[in-house]
mmCIF file of C-alpha atoms and ligand atoms in Angstrom:
data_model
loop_
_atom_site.group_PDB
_atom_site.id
_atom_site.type_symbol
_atom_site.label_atom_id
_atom_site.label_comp_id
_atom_site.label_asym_id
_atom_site.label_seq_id
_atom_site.Cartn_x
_atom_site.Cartn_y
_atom_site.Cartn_z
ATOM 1 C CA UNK A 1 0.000 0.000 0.000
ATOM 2 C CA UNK A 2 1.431 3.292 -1.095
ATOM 3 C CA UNK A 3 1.107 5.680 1.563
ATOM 4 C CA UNK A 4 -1.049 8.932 0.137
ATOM 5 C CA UNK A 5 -3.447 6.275 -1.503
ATOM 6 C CA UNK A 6 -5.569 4.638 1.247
ATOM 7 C CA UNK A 7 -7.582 5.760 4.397
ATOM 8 C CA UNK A 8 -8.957 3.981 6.872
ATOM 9 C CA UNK A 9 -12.760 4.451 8.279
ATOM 10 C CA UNK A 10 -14.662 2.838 11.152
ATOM 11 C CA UNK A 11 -18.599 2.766 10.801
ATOM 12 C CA UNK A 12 -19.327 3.739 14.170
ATOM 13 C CA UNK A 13 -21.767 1.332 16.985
ATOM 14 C CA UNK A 14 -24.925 3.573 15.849
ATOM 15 C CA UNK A 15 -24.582 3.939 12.466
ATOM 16 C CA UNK A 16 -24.252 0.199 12.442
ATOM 17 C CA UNK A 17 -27.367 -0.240 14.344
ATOM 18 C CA UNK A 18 -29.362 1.797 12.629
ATOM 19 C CA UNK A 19 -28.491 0.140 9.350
ATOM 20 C CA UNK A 20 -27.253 3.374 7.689
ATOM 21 C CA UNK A 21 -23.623 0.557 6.536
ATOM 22 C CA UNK A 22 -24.674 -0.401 3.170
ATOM 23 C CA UNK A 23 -26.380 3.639 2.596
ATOM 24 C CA UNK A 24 -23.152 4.770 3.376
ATOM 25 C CA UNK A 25 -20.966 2.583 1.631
ATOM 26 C CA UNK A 26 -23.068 3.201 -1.370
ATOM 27 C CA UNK A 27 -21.550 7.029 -0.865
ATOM 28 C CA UNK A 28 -18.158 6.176 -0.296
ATOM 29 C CA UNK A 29 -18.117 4.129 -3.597
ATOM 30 C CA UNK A 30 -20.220 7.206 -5.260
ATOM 31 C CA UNK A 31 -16.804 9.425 -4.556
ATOM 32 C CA UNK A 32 -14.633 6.909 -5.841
ATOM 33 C CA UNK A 33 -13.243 5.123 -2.863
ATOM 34 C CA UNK A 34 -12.570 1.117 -3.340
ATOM 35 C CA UNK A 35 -13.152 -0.693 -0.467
ATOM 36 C CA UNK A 36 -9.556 -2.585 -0.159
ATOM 37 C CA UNK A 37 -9.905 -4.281 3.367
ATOM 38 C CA UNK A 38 -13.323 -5.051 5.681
ATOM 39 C CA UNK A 39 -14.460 -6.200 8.846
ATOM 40 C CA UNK A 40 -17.517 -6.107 11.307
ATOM 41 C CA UNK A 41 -16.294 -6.681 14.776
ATOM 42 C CA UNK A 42 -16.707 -5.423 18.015
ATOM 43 C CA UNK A 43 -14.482 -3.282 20.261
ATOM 44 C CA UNK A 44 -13.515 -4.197 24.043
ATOM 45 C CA UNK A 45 -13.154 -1.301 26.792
ATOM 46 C CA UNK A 46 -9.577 -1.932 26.355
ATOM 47 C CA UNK A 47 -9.045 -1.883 22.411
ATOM 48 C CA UNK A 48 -11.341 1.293 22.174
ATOM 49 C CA UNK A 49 -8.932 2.918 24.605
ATOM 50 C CA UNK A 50 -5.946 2.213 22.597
ATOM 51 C CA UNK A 51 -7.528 3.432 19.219
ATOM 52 C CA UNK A 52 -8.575 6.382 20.426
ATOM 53 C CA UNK A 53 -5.507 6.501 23.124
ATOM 54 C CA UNK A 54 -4.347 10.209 21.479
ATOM 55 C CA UNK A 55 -7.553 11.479 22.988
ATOM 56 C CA UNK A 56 -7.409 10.541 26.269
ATOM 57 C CA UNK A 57 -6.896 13.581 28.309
ATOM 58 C CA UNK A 58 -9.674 15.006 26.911
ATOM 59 C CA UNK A 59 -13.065 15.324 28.831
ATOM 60 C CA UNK A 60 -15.555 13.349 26.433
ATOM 61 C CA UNK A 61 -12.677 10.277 26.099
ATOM 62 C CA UNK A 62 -14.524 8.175 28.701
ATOM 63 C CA UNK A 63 -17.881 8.416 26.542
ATOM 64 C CA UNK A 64 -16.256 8.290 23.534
ATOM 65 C CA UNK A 65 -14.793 4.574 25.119
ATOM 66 C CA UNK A 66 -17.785 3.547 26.077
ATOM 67 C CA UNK A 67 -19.473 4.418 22.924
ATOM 68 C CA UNK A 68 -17.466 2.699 21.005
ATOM 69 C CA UNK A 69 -17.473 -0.816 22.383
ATOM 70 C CA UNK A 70 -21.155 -0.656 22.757
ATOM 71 C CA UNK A 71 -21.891 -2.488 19.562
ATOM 72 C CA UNK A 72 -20.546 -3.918 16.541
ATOM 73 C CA UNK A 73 -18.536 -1.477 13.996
ATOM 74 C CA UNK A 74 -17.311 -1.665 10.203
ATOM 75 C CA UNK A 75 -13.765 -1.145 10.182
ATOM 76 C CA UNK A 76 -12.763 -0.304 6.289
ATOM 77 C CA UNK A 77 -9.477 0.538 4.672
ATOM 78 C CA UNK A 78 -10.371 2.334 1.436
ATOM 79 C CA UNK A 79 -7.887 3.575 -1.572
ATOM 80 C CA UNK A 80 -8.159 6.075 -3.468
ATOM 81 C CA UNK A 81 -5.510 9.179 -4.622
ATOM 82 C CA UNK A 82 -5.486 11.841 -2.259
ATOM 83 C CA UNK A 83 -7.262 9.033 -0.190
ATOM 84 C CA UNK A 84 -7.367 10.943 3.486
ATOM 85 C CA UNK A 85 -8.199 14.349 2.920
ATOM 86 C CA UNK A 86 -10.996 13.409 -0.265
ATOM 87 C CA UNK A 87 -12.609 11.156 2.353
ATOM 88 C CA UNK A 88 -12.827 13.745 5.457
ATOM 89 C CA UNK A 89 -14.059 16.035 3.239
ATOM 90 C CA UNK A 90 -16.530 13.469 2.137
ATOM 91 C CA UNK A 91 -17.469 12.771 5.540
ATOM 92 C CA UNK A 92 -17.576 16.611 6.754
ATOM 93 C CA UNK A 93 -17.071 18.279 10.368
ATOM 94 C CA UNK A 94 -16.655 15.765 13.503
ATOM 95 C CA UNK A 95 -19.682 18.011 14.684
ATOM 96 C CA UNK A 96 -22.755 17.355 12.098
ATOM 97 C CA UNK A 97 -24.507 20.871 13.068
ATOM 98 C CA UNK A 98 -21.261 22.401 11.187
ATOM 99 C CA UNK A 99 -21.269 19.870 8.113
ATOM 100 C CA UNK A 100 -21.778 20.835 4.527
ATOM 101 C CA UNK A 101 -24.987 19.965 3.250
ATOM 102 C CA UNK A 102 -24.527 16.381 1.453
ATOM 103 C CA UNK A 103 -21.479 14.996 3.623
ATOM 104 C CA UNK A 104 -21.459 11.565 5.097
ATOM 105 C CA UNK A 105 -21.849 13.108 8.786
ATOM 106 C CA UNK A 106 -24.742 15.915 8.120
ATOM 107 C CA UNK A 107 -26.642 12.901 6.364
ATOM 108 C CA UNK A 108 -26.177 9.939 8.912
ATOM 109 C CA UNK A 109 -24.801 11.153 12.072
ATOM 110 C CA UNK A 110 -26.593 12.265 15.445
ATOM 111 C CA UNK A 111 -24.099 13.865 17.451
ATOM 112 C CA UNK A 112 -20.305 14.958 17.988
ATOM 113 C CA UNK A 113 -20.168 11.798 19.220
ATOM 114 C CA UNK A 114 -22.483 9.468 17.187
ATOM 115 C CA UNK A 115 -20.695 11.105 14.232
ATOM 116 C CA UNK A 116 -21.576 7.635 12.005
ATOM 117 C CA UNK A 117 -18.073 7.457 10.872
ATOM 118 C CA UNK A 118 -14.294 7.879 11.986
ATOM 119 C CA UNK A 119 -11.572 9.260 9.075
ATOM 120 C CA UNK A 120 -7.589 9.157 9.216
ATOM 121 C CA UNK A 121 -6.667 12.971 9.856
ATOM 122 C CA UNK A 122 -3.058 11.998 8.344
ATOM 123 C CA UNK A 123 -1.440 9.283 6.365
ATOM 124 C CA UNK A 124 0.437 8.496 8.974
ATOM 125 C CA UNK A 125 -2.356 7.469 11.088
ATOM 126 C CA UNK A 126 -4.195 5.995 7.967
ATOM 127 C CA UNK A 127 -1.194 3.402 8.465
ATOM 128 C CA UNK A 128 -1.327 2.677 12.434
ATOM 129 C CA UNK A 129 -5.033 2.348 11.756
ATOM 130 C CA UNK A 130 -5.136 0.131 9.075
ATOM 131 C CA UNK A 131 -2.685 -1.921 11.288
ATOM 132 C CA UNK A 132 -4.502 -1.875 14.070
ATOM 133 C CA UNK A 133 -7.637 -3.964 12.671
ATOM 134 C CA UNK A 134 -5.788 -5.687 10.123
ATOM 135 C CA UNK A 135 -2.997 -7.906 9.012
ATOM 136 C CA UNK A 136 -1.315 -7.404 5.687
ATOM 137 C CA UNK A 137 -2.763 -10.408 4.932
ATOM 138 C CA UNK A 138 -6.012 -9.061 5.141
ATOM 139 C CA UNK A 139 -5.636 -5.680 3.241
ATOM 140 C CA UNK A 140 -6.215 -6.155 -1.007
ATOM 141 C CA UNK A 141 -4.918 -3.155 -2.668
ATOM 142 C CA UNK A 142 -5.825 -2.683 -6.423
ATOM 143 C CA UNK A 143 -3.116 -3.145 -8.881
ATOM 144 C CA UNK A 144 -0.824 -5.342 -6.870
ATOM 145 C CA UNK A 145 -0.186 -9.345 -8.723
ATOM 146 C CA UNK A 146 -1.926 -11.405 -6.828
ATOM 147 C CA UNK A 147 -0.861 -14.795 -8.578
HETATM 148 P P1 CMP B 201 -13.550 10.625 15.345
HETATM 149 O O1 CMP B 201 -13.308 11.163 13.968
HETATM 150 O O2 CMP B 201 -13.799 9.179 15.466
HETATM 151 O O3 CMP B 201 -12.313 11.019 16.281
HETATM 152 C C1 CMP B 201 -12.428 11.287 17.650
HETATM 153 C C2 CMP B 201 -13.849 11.260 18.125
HETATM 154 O O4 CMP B 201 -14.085 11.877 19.367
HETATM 155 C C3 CMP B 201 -14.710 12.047 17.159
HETATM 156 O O5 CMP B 201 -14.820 11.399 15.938
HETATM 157 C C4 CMP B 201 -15.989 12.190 17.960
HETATM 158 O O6 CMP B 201 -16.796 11.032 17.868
HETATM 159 C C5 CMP B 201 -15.446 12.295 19.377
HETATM 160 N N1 CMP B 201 -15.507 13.686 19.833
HETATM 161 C C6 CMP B 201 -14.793 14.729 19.368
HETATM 162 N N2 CMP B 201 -15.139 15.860 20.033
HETATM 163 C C7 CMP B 201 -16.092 15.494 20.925
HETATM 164 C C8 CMP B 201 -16.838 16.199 21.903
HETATM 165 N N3 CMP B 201 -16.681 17.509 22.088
HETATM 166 N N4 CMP B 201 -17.731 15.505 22.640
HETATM 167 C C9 CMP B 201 -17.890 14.167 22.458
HETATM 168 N N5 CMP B 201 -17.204 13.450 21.554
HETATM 169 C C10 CMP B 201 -16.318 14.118 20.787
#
């Protein structure tokens, strides 16, 4: 995986529950995204506090924890050129009061916090990301020989 060409996203417990996956992978694949790696799984306490461990002196980290082991998400790596900041802007403001009109987050999330979906803010993290849910065994970039 060339770095600069894949992101990674996490459907989030509520957009999951809801069934808003499919409706929103039908947008990512609208933008041009290709789905390159997927799982449904569910977080513990412990592996939600290591994904989000960059947050965790701030005030709504204990929530955010808790929110996100309470259910099963979609954890996606997705390629694409320009693959991190297409897809935030795809996805809009972490807050969906301040999201454009047609993003991801204005149309499917309920809150700062139920924000439907997570998006690399770097392609470094796109990386640790990626690595955190999957092996390389598990990630299928396009154009790579597979025989
Ligand atoms: P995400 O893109 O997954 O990255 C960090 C998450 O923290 C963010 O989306 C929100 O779900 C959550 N978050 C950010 N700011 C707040 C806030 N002020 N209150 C509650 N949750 C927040």
């Amino acid at each position: 995986m060339k770095s600069g060409e894949f992101t990674f996203t996490m459907i989030k417990p509520t957009a999951v529950r809801l069934g808003k996956l499919v409706p929103i992978l039908h947008e990512i694949d609208h933008a041009g995204f290709t789905v390159i790696a997927m799982k449904m799984t569910r977080l513990s306490r412990e592996q939600a506090e290591r994904f989000y461990a960059i947050h965790k002196e701030r005030p709504f980290f204990d929530e955010l924890v808790c929110f996100m082991s309470s259910g099963p998400v979609v954890a996606i790596v997705l390629q694409k050129e320009n693959a991190v900041l297409d897809f935030r802007k795809l996805i809009g403001n972490t807050n969906p009061q301040n999201a454009e009109e047609g993003t991801i987050r204005k149309k499917f999330a309920i809150s700062v916090q139920e924000n439907a979906v997570h998006g690399s803010d770097s392609d470094e993290n796109a990386l640790i990301e990626a690595n955190f849910f999957f092996s390389q065994f598990e990630i299928f970039p396009l154009n790579e020989d597979f025989s």
